[in-house]
CSV table of C-alpha atoms in Angstrom, one decimal:
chain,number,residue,atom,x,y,z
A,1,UNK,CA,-2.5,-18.5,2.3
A,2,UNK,CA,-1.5,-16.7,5.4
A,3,UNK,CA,1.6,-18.0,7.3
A,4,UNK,CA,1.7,-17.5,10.9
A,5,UNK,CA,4.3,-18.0,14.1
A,6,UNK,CA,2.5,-17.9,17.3
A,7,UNK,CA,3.1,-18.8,21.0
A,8,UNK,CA,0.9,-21.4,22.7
A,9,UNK,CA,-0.8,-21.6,26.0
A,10,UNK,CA,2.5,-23.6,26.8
A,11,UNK,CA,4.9,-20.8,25.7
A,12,UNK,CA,6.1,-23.1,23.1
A,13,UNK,CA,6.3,-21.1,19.7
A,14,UNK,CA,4.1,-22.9,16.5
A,15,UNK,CA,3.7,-22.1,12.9
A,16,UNK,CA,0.8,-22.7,10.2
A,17,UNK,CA,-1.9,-20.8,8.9
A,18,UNK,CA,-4.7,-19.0,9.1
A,19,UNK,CA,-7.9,-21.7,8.4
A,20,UNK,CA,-10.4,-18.6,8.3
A,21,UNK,CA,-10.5,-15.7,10.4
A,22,UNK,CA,-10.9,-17.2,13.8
A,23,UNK,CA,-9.2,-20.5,13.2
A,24,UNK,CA,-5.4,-21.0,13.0
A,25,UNK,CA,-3.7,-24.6,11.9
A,26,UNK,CA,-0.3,-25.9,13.8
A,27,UNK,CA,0.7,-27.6,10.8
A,28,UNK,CA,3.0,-30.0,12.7
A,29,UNK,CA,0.4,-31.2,14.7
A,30,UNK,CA,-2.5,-31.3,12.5
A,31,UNK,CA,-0.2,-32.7,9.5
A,32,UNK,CA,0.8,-35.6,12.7
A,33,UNK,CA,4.6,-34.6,12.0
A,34,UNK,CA,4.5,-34.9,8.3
A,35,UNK,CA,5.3,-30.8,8.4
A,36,UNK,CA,7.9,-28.9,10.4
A,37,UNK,CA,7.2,-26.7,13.5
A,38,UNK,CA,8.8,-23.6,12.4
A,39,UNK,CA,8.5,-21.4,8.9
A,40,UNK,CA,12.0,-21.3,8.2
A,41,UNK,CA,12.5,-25.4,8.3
A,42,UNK,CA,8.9,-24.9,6.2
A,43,UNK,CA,11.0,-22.8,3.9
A,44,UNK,CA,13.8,-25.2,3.2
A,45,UNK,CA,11.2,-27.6,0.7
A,46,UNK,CA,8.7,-25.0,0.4
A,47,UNK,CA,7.0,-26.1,-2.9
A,48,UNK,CA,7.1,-30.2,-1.6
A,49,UNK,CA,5.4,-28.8,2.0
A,50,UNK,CA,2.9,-26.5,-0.1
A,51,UNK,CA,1.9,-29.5,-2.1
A,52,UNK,CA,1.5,-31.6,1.0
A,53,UNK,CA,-0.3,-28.8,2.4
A,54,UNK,CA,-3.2,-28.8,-0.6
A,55,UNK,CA,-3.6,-32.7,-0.1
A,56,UNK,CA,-4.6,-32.0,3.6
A,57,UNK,CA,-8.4,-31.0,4.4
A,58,UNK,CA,-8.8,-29.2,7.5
A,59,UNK,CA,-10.9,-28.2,9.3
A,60,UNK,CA,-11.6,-26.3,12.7
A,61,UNK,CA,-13.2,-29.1,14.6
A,62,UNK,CA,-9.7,-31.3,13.6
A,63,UNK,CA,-6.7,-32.2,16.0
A,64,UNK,CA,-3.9,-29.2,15.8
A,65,UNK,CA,-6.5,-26.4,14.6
A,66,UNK,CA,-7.8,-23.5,17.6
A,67,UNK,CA,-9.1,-20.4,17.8
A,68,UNK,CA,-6.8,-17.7,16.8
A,69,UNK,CA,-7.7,-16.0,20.3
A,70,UNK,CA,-6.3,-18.5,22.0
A,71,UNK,CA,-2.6,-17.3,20.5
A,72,UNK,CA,-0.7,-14.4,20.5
A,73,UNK,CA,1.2,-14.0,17.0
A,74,UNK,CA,4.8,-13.7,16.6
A,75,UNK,CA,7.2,-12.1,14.2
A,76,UNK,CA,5.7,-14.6,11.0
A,77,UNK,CA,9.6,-15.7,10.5
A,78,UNK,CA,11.3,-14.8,13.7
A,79,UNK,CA,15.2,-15.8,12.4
A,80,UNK,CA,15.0,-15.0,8.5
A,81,UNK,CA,18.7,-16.1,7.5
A,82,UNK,CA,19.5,-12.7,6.8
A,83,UNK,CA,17.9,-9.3,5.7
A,84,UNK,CA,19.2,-6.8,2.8
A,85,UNK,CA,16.8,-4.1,2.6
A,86,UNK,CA,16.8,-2.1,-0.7
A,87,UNK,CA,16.0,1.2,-1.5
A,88,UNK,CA,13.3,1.3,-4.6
A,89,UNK,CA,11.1,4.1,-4.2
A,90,UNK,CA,11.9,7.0,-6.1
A,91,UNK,CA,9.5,9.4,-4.1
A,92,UNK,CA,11.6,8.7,-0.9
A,93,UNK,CA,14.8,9.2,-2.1
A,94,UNK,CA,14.5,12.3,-3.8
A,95,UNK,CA,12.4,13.9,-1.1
A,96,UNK,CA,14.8,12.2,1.7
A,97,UNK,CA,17.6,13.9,-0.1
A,98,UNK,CA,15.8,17.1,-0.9
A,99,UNK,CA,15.3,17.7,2.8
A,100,UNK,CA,19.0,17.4,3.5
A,101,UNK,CA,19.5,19.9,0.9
A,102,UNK,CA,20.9,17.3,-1.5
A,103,UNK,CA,19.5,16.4,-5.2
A,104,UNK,CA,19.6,12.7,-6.7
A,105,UNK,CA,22.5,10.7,-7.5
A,106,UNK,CA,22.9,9.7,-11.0
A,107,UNK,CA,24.3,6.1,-9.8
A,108,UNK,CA,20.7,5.6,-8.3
A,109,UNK,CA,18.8,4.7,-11.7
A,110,UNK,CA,21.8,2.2,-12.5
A,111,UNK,CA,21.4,-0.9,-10.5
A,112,UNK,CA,19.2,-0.9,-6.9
A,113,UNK,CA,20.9,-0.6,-3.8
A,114,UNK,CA,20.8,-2.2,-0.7
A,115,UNK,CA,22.3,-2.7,2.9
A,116,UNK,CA,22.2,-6.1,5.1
A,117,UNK,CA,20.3,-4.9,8.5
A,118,UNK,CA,20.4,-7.4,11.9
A,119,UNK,CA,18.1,-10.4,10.7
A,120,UNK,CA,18.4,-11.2,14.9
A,121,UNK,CA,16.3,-8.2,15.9
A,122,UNK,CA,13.4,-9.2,14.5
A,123,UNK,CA,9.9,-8.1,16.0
A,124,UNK,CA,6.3,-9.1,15.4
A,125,UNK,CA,2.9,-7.5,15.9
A,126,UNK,CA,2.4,-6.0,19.2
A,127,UNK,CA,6.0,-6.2,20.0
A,128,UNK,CA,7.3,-3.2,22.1
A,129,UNK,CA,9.9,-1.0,20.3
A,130,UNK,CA,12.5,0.0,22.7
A,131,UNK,CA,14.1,3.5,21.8
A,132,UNK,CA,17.9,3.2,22.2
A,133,UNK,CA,18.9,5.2,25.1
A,134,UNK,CA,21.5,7.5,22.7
A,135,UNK,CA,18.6,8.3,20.2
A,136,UNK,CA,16.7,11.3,19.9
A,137,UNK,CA,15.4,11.1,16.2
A,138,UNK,CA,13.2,7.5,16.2
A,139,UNK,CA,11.9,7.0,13.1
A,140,UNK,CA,9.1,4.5,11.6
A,141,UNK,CA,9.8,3.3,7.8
A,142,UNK,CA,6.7,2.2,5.8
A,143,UNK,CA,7.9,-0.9,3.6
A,144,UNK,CA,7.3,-4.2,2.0
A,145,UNK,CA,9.2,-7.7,2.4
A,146,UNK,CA,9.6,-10.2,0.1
A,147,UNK,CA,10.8,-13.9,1.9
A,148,UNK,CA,12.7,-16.2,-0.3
A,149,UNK,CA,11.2,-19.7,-0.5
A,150,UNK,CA,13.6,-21.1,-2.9
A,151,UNK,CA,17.8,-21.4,-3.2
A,152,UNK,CA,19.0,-19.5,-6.5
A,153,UNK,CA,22.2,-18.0,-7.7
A,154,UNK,CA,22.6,-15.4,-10.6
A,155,UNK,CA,18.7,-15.6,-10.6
A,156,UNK,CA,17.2,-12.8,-13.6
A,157,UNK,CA,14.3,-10.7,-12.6
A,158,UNK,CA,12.4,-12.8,-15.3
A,159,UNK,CA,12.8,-15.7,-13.0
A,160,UNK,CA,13.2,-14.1,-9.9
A,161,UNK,CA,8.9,-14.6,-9.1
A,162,UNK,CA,10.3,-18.8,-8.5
A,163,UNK,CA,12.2,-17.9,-5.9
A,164,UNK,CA,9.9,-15.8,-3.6
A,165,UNK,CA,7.4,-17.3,-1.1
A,166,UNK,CA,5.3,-14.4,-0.1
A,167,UNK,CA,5.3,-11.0,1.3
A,168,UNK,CA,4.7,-9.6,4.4
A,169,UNK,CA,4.8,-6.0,5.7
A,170,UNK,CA,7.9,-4.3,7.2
A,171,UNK,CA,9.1,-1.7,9.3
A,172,UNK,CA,12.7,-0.7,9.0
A,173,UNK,CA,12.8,1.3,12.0
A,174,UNK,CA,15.8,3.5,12.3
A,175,UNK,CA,17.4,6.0,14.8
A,176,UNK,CA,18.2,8.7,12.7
A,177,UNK,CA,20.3,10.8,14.2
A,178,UNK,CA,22.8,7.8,14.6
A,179,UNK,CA,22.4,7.0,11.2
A,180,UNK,CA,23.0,10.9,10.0
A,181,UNK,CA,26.4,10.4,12.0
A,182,UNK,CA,27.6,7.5,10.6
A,183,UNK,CA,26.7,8.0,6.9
A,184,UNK,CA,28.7,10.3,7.1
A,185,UNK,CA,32.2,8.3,7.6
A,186,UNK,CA,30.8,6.5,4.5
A,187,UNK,CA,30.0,3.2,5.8
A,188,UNK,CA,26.4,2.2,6.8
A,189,UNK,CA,23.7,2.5,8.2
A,190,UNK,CA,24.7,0.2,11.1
A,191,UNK,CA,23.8,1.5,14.6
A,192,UNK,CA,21.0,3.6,13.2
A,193,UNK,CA,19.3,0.4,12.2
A,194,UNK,CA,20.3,-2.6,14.0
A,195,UNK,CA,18.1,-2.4,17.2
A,196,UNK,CA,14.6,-3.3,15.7
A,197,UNK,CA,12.7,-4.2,12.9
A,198,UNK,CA,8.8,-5.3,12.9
A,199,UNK,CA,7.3,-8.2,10.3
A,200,UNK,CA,4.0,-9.5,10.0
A,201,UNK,CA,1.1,-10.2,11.3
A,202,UNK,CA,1.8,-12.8,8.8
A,203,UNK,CA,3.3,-13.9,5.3
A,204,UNK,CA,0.9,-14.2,2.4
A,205,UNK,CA,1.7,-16.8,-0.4
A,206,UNK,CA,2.6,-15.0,-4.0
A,207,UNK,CA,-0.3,-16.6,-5.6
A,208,UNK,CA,-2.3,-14.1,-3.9
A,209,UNK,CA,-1.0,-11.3,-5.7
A,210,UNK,CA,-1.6,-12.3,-9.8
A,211,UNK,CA,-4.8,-9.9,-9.7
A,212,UNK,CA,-3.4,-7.3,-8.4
A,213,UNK,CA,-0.4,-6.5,-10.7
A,214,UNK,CA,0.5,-3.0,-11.3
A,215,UNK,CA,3.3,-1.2,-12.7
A,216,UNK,CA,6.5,-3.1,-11.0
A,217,UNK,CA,4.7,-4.3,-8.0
A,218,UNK,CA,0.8,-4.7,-7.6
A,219,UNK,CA,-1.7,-2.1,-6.4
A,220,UNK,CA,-1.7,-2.0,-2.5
A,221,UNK,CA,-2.7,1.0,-0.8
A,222,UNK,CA,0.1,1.1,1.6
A,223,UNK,CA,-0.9,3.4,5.1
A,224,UNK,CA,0.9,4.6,8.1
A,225,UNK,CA,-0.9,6.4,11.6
A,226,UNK,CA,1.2,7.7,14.5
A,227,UNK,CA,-1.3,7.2,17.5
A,228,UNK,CA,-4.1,7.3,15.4
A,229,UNK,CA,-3.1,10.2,13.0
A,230,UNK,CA,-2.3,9.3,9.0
A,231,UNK,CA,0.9,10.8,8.2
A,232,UNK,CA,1.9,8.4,5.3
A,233,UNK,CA,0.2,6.8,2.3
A,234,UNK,CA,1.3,5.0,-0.3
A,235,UNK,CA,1.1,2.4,-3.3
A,236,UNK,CA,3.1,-0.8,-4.4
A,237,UNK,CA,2.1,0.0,-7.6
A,238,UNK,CA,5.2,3.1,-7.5
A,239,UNK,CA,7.8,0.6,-7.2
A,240,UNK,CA,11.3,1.9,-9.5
A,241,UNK,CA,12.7,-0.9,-8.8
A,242,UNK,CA,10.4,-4.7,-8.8
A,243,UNK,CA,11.4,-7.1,-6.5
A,244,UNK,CA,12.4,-9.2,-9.5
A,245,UNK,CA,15.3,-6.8,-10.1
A,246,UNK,CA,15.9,-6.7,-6.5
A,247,UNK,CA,16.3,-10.2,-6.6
A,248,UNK,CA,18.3,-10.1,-9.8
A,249,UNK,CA,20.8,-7.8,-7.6
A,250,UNK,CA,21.4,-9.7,-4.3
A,251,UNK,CA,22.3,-12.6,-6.3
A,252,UNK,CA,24.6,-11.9,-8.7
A,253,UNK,CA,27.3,-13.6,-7.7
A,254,UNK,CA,25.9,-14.9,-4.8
A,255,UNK,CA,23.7,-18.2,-3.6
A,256,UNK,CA,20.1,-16.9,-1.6
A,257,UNK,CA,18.5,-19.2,0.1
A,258,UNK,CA,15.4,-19.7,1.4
A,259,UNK,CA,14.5,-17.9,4.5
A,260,UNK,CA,16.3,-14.6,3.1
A,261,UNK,CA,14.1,-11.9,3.6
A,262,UNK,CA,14.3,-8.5,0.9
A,263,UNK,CA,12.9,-5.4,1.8
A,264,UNK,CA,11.5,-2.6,-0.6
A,265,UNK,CA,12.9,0.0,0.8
A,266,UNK,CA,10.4,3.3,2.4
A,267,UNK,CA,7.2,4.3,-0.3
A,268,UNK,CA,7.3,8.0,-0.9
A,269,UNK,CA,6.1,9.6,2.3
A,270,UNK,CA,6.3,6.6,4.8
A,271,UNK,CA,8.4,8.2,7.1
A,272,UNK,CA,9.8,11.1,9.5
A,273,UNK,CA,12.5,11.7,7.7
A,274,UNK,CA,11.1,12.2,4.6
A,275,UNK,CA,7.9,14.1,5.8
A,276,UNK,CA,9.8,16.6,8.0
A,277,UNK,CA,9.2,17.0,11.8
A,278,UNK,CA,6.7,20.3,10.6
A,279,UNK,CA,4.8,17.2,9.9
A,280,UNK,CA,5.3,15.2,13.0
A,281,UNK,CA,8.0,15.2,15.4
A,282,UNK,CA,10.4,12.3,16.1
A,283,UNK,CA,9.1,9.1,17.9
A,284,UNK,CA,9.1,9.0,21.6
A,285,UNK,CA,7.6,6.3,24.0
A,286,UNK,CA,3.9,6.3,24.5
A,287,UNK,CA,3.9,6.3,20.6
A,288,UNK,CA,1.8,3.9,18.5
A,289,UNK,CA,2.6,2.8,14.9
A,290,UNK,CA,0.4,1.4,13.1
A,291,UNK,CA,1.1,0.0,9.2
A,292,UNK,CA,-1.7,-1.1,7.0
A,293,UNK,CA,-1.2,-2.7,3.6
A,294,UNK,CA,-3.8,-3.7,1.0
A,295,UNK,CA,-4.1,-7.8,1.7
A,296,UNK,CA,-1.1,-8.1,3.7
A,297,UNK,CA,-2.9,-6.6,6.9
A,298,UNK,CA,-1.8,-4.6,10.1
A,299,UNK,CA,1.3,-4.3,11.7
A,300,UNK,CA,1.1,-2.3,14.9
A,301,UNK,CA,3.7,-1.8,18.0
A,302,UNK,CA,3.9,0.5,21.0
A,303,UNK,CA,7.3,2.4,21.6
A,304,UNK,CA,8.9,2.2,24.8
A,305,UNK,CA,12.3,3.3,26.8
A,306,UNK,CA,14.9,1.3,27.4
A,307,UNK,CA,15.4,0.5,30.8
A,308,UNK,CA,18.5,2.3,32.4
């Protein structure tokens, strides 16, 4: 299943699913209240509202289900309750290091690393990107999410698949310059992060992705163009570190809950930094980005200034 936010005729933000291509259920309206407006109260029982969601028959002639057209879709989960992102790509980090002249770090290949990013600057698809007025060096990042759909604590990567919902794809868009400045007092990123990052178009369920296992993650062509040109490409499949170890991370020690959102980190080459501006220069406004992932669909937005 495909899990969508979108904004009604009304202005009033829904969520539900995708019926078929052209349809899309408000699955408080079309359930007559028995399901919640919004994902993240969806998330808080998410295995009793997906079984409530299989008793239902829809279909598109039904009270509560339009034509997708109608809508514009939001971020998918617009307030996830918080965001770490990791950093389980090997390809990216070595090449992101060797470009700054630095080799690997040994404490890499002991545990996966991550950094809590603002979970209340989230964008969807066809969101403008403003550039921060002090940034020179915008940068797209080419990831994967996972979203938590249920609460856990000390959870191993064996049993970390019962506590994820779905997955959805992510860009971690970062100012680099900022962030080259303030990684290098030893705490962040922060600034270089903070402003922006793009979900969606929407959240597919896990159940989607048994066929397609592969290696740590599952074989999805992952694809970046800047207004129109490839620069990045991908695969899941690469994944050093799975999202059940991820997962087997961010809580030890600590409760997640559902509505938590993980990211993967960038694949090797999906991004500026890593290809090198011989490649493509830095972001500016005008610029399109577009991400395409294997099943999970396109994620595009248009960067802009920030007003002065």
């Amino acid at each position: 299943m495909k899990f969508v936010t979108f904004e009604k005729k009304d202005g009033t933000n829904r969520a539900g699913w995708l019926l078929d291509q052209e349809h899309v259920v408000d699955m408080h309206e079309a359930s007559g209240g028995m399901l919640p407006s919004n994902l993240l109260d969806f998330l808080e029982n998410s295995m009793a509202n997906l079984e409530k969601v299989s008793s239902f028959s829809f279909t598109k002639e039904q009270k509560g289900v339009y034509p997708l057209r109608e809508f514009r879709l939001k971020a998918p989960l617009p307030y996830p309750r918080s965001f770490r992102d990791f950093y389980a790509f090997e390809q990216h980090v070595k090449q992101a290091r060797e470009n700054r002249g630095l080799g690997m770090i040994p404490e890499w290949y002991e545990n996966p690393v991550f950094y809590f990013s603002n979970h209340l600057a989230i964008k969807g698809p066809g969101d403008a990107i403003v550039k921060p007025k002090e940034c020179n060096w915008l940068d797209y990042e080419l990831e994967i999410a996972c979203i938590i759909g249920k609460e856990g604590r000390n959870i191993s990567a064996e049993q970390a698949d019962e506590h994820i919902f779905g997955y959805c794809i992510l860009n971690d868009w970062s100012a680099r310059d900022l962030q080259r400045k303030e990684m290098k007092v030893g705490l962040g990123p922060a600034k270089g992060k903070d402003f922006s990052t793009s979900i969606g178009p929407w959240i597919v369920t896990k159940d989607e992705f048994e066929p397609l296992k592969a290696g740590k993650g599952f074989d999805l062509t992952m694809k970046a163009t800047v207004n129109g040109c490839l620069l990045s490409e991908g695969n899941m499949k690469d994944l050093f570190y799975s999202f059940g170890e991820m997962i087997e991370r961010a809580s030890a020690g600590v409760t997640l809950y559902p509505g938590e959102m993980i990211g993967s980190g960038t694949v090797g080459s999906g991004c500026i930094l890593e290809l090198g501006e011989q490649v493509h220069r830095w972001l500016k406004p005008g610029d399109r980005v577009k991400l395409e992932i294997d099943h999970l669909g396109v994620l595009q937005n248009e960067i802009i200034a920030e007003e002065r």
